[in-house]
Short mmCIF file of C-alpha atoms in Angstrom, two decimals:
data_model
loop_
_atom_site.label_atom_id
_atom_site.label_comp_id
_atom_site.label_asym_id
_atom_site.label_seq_id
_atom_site.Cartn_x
_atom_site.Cartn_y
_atom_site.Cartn_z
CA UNK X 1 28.41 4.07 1.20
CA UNK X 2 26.02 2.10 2.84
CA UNK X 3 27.20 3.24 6.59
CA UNK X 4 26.85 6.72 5.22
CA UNK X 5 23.11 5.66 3.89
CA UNK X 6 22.01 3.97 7.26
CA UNK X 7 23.71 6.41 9.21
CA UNK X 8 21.54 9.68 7.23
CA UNK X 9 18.45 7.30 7.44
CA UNK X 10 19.30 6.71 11.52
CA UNK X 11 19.01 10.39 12.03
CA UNK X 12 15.58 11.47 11.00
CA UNK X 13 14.31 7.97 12.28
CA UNK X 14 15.36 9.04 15.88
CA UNK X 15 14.26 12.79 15.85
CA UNK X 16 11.07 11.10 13.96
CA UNK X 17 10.51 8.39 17.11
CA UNK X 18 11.53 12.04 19.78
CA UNK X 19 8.45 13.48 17.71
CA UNK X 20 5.76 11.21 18.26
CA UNK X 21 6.49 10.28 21.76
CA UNK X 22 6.50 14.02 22.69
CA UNK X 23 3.34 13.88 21.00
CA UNK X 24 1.29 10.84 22.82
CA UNK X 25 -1.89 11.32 24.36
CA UNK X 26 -1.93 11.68 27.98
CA UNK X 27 2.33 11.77 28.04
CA UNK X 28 1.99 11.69 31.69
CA UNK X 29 0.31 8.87 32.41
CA UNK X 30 2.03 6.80 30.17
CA UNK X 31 5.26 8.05 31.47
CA UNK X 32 4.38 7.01 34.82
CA UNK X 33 3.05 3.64 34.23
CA UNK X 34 6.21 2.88 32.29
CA UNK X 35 8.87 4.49 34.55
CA UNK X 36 8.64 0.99 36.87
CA UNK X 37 9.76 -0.66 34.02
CA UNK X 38 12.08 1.77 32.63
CA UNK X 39 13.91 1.56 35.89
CA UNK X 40 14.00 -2.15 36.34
CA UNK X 41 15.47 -2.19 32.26
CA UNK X 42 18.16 0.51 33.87
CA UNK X 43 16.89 3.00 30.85
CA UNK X 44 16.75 5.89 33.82
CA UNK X 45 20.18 5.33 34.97
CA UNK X 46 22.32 8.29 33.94
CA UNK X 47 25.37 5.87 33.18
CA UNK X 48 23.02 3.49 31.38
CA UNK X 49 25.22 1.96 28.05
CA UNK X 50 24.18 -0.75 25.52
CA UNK X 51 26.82 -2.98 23.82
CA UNK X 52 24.91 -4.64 21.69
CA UNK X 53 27.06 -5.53 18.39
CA UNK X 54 24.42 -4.11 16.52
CA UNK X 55 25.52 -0.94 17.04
CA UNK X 56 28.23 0.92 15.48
CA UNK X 57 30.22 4.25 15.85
CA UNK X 58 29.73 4.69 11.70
CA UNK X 59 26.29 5.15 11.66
CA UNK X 60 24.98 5.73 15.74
CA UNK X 61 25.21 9.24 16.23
CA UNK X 62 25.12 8.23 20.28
CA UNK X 63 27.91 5.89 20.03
CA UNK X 64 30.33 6.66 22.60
CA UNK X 65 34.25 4.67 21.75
CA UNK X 66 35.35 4.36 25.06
CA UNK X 67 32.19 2.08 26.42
CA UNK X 68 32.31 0.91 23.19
CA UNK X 69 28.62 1.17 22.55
CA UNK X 70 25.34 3.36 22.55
CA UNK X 71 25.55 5.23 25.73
CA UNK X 72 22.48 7.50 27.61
CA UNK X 73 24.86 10.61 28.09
CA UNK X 74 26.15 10.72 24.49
CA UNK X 75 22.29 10.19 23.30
CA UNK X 76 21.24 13.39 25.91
CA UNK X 77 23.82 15.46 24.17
CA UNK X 78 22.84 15.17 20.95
CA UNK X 79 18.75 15.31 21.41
CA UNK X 80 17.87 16.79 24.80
CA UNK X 81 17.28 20.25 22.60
CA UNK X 82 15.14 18.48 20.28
CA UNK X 83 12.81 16.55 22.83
CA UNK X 84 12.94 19.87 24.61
CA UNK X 85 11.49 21.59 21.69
CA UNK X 86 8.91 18.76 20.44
CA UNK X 87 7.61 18.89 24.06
CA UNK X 88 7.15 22.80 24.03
CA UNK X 89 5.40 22.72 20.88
CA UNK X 90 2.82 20.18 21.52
CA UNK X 91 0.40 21.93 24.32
CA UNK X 92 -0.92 19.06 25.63
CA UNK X 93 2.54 17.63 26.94
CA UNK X 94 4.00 20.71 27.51
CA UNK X 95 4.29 20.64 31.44
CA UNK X 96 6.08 17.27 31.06
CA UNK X 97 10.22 17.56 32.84
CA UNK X 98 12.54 16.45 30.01
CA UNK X 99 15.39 16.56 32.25
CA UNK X 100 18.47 14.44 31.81
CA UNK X 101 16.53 11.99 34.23
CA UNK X 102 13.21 12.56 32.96
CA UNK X 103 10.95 9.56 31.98
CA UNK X 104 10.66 10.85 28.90
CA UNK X 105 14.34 11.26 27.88
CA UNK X 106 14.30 7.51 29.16
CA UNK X 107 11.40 6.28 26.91
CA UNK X 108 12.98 8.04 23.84
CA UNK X 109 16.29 6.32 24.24
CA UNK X 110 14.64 2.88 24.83
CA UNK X 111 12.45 3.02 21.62
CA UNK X 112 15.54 4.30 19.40
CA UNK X 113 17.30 1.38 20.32
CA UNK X 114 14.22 -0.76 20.08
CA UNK X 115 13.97 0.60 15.96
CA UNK X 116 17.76 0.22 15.55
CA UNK X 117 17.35 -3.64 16.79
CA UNK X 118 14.59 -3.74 14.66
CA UNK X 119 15.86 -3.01 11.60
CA UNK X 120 19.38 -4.38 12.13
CA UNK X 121 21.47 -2.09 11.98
CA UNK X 122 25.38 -2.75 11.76
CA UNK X 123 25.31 -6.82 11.86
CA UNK X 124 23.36 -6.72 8.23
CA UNK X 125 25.92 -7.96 6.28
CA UNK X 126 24.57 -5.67 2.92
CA UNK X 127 22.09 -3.16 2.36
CA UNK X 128 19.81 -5.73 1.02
CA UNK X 129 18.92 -7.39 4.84
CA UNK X 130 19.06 -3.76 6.69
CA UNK X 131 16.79 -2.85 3.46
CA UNK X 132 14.32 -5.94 4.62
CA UNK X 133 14.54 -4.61 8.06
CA UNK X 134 13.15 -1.63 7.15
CA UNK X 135 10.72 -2.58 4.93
CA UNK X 136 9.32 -4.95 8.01
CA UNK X 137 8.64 -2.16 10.77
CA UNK X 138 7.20 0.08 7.65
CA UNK X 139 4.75 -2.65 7.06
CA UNK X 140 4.12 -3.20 10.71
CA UNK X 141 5.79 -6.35 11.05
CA UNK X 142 7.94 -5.41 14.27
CA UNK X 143 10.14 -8.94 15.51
CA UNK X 144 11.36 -7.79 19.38
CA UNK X 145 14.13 -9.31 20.89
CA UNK X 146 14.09 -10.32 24.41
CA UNK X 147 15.47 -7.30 26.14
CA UNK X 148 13.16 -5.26 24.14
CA UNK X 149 10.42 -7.44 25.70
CA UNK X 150 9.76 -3.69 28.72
CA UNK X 151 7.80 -2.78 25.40
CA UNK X 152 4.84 -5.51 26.19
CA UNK X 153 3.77 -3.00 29.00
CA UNK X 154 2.63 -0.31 26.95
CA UNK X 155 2.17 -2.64 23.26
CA UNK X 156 0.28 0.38 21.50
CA UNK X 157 3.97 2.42 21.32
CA UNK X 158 5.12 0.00 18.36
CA UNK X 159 2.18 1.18 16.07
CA UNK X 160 2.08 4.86 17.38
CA UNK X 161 5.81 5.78 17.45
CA UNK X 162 8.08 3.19 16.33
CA UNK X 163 6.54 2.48 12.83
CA UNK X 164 4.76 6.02 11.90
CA UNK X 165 8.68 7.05 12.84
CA UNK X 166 9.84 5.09 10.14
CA UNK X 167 7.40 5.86 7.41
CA UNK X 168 8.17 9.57 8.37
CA UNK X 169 11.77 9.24 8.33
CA UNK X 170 11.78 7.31 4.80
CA UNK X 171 9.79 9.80 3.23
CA UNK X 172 11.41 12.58 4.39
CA UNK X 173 15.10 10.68 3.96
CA UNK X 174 13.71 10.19 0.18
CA UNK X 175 12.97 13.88 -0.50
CA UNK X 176 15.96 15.17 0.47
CA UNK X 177 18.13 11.79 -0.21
CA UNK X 178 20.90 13.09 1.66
CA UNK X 179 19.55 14.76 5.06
CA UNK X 180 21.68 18.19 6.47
CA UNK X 181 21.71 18.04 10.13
CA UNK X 182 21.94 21.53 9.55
CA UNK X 183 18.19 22.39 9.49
CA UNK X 184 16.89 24.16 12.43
CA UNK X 185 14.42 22.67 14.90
CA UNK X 186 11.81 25.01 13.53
CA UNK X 187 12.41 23.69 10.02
CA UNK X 188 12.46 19.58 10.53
CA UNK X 189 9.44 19.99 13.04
CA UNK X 190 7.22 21.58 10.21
CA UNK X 191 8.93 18.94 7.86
CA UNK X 192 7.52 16.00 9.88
CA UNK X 193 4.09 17.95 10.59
CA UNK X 194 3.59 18.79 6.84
CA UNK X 195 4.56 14.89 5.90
CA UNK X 196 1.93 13.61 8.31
CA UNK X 197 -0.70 15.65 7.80
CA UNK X 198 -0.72 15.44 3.66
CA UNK X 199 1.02 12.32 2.47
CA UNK X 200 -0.47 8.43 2.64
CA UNK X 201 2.22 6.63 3.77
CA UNK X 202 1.08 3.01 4.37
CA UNK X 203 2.15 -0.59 2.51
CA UNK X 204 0.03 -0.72 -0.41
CA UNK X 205 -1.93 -3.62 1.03
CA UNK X 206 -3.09 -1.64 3.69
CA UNK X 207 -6.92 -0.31 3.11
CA UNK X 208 -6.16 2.73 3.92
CA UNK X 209 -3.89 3.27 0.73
CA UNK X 210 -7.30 1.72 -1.35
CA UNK X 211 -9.31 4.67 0.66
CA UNK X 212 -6.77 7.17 -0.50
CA UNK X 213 -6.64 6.49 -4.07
CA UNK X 214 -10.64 5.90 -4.21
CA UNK X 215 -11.25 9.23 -2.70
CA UNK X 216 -8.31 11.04 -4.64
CA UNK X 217 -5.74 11.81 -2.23
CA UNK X 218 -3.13 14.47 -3.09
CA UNK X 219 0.16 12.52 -2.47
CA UNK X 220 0.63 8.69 -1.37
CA UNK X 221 4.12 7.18 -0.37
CA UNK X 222 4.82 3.61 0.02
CA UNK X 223 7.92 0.95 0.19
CA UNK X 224 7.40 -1.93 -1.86
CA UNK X 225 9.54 -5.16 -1.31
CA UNK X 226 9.79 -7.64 -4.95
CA UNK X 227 10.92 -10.88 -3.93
CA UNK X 228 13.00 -11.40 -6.63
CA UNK X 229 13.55 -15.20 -8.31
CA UNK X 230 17.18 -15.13 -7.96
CA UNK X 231 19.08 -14.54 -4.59
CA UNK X 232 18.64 -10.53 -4.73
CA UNK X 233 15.44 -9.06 -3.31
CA UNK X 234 14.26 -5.14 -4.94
CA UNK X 235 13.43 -2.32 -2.71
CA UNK X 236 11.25 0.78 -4.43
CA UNK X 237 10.25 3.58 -3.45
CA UNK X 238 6.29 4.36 -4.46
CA UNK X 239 5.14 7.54 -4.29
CA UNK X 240 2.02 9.16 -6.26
CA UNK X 241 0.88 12.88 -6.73
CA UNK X 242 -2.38 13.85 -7.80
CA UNK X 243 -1.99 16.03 -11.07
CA UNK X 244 -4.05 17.43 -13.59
CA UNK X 245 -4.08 15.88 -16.74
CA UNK X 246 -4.83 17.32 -20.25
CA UNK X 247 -6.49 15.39 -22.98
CA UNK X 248 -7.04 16.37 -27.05
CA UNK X 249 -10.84 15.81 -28.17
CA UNK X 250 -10.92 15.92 -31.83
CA UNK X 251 -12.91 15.02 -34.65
CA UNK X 252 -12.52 12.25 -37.41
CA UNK X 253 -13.95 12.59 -40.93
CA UNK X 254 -16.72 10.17 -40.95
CA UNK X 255 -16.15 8.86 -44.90
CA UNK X 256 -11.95 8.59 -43.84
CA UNK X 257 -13.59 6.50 -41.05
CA UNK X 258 -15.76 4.05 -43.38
CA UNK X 259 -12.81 3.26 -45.92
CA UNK X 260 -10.76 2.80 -43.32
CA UNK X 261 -13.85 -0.11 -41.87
CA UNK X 262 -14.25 -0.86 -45.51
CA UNK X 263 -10.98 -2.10 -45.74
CA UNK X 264 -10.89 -4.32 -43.00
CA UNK X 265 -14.17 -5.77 -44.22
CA UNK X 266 -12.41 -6.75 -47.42
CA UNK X 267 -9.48 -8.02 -45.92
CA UNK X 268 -10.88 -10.03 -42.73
CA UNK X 269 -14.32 -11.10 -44.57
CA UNK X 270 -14.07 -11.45 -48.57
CA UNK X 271 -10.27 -12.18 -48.50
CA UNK X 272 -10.12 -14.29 -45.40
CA UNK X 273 -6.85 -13.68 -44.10
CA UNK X 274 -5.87 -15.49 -41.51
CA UNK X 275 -2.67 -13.67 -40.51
CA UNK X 276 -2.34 -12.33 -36.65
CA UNK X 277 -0.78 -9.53 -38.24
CA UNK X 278 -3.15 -7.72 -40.59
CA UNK X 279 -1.31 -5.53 -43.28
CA UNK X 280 -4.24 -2.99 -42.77
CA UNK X 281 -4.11 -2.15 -39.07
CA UNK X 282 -0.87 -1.03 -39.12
CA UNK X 283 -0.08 2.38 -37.33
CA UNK X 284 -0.61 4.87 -39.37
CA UNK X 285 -0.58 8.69 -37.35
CA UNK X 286 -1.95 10.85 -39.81
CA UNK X 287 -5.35 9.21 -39.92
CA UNK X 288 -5.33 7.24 -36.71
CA UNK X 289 -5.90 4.43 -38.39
CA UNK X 290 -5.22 1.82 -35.93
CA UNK X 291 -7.52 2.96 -33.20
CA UNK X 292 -9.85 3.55 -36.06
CA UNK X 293 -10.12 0.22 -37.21
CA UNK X 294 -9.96 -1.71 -33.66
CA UNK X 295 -13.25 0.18 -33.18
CA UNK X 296 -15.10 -1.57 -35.72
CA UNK X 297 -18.20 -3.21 -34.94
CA UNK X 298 -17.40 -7.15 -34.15
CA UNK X 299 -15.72 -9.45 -35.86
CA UNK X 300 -13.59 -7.00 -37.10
CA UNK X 301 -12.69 -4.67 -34.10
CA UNK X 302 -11.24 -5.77 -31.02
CA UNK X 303 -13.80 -6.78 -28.50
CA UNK X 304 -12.08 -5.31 -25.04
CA UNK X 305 -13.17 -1.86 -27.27
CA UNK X 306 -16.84 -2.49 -28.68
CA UNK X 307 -17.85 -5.00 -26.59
CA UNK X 308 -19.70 -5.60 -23.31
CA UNK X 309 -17.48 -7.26 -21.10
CA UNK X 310 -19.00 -10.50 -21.37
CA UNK X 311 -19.94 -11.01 -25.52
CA UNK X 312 -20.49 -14.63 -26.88
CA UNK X 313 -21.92 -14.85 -30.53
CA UNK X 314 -23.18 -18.29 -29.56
CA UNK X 315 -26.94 -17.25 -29.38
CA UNK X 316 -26.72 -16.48 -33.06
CA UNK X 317 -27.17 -20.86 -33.66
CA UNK X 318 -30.54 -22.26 -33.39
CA UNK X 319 -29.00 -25.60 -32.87
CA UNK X 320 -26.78 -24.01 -29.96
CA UNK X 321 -29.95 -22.25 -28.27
CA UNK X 322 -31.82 -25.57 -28.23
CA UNK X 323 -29.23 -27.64 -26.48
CA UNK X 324 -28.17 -25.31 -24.12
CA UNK X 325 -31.57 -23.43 -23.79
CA UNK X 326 -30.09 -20.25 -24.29
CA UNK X 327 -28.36 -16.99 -22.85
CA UNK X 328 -28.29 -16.61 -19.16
CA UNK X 329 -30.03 -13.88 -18.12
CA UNK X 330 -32.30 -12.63 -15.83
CA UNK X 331 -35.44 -11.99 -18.19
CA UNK X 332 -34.94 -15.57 -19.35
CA UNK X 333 -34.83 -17.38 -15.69
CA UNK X 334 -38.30 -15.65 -15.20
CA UNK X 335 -39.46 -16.89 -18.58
CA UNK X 336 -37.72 -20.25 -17.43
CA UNK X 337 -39.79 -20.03 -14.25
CA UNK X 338 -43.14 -19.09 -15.69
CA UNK X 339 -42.93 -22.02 -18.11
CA UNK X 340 -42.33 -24.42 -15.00
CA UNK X 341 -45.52 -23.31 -13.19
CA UNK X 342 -47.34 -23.98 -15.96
CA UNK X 343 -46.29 -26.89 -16.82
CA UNK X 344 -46.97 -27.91 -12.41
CA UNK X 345 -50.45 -26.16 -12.87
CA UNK X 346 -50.86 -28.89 -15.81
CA UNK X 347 -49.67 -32.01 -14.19
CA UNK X 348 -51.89 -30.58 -11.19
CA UNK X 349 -55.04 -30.67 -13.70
CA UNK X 350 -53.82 -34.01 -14.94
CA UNK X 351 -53.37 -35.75 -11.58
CA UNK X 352 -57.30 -34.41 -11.08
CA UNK X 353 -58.56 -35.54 -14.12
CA UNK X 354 -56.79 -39.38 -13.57
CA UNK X 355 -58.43 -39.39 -9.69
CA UNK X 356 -61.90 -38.59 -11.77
CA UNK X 357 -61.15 -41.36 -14.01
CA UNK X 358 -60.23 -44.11 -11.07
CA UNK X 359 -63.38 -42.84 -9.46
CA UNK X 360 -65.69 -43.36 -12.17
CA UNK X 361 -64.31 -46.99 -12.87
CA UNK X 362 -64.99 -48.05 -9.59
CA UNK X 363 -68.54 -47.14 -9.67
CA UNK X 364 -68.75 -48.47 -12.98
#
């Protein structure tokens, strides 16, 4: 099961990663400023293979058994049509070979293997560390290895292909849960240009999912790690859609609400009950009388409903106000103020009148 889960994931994450390369701005120029090192990493080589362990014939589509590992010719057969297509459709890059020794066929198998070493892959011993893998290049968070270190020439492709790639492909993964590699070119490509366009997809600790709720965005999609306080770490899926929502405005009987406040006078004032759980508050549907009576004017209400949010009832005490000088506000600071100036206006006048004084006793 969880082959079968990385392997479906594995295949929209690679046509994802073919769809935003064939997409980069000025293709061509990054394609030749790379091809030095795509050469030296032997990514251009037609017999180019990759045995890292991390790789595995259950879940790499590309994984060819008699190399025993991920190998450039298998990859070619399986998505030369779709980096053929993704390049016709974006008009920009059009004009750029994707021939079986193309540049770009080369940069498309490099970053695939890049995500896969990313994210683990095979040597995760349970879903819960390919899981973290994941949730690591959705954040961002992208650890390279050292033969993944050709990437350092052109840094920006981690942030423009690598993890948009993977937010694509989780989304998409989590729509359809189980992805048919029977859709048609025509079908994923408007799949992956729909997703982008109109869903969020960021960690929710990114601004821009603040900036998406704050301005009402249709549909946001996240992938939220809980470190859990035992040994096993949860993985959810977030996802929020903008909806309308109805709401009921009706009308109370005004003497139904008074006995209702009556009674809680009675029972919190006159009777003094002390009990957390008064007898009177109780639900009661018909007459709604618990939201009713929280609504009361203080003490008997609950303050988070008729209160400011800041409410002290310690200004009510004379003795209170004359210790502490009173509520804080900022009428009161000016009064504060006004009182000090006159009171340094009159030890101004006083320090006058003493200098008078000394100056009349020394004539004297």
């Amino acid at each position: 099961m969880r082959d079968l889960l990385i392997y479906t994931f594995y295949l929209v994450f690679f046509q994802c990663i073919i769809y935003f390369v064939c997409k980069l701005p000025n293709l061509s120029s990054r394609l030749t400023q790379l091809t030095p090192c795509l050469d030296s990493n032997r990514f251009s080589s037609p017999d180019y293979f990759d045995l890292d362990p991390v790789f595995f014939k259950a879940i790499d589509d590309d994984f060819d058994e008699d190399v025993s590992g991920v190998t450039k010719q298998r990859f070619i057969q399986i998505y030369s049509d779709w980096i053929a297509y993704c390049l016709k459709k974006q008009s920009g890059n059009s004009s750029v070979p994707c021939g079986p020794d193309s540049p770009v066929v080369s940069l498309c198998l490099a970053l695939s293997l890049l995500g896969r070493r990313c994210m683990g892959g095979q040597q995760s011993s349970n879903l819960d560390q390919f899981l973290h893998g994941v949730h690591q290049v959705f954040a961002g968070d992208i650890n390279l290895v050292p033969r993944d270190d050709w990437v350092l020439v052109d840094l920006d492709l981690l942030q423009t292909v690598v993890t948009p790639s993977v937010r694509i492909a989780l989304k998409l993964y989590q729509d359809t849960f189980t992805w048919s590699s029977g859709n048609t070119h025509n079908e994923l490509y408007k799949k992956i240009v729909y997703t982008e366009k109109n869903v969020v997809i960021c960690p929710e600790t990114d601004p821009k999912w603040r900036f998406a709720v704050l301005n009402d965005a249709d549909c946001l999609f996240s992938f939220r790690w809980v470190s859990g306080r035992t040994s096993v770490d949860v993985y959810r899926i977030v996802q929020l859609t903008k909806r309308r929502l109805e709401f009921r405005a009706i009308k109370l009987n005004p003497e139904c609400v008074r006995g209702l406040w009556a009674g809680q006078q009675r029972e919190q004032i006159f009777l003094r009950n002390n009990n957390e759980e008064r007898g009177s508050i109780q639900s009661a549907n018909p007459v709604l009388r618990n939201l009713v009576n929280s609504s009361c004017d203080p003490p008997i209400g609950y303050p988070i409903y008729v209160s400011p949010l800041i409410t002290s009832f310690a200004g009510d005490n004379d003795d209170y106000i004359n210790v502490s000088g009173g509520e804080l506000s900022f009428v009161n600071i000016l009064l504060r103020i006004r009182d000090l100036n006159m009171i340094l206006l009159l030890l101004k006048y006083l320090s006058i009148l003493i200098d008078i004084l000394i100056d009349i006793f020394r004539i004297i």
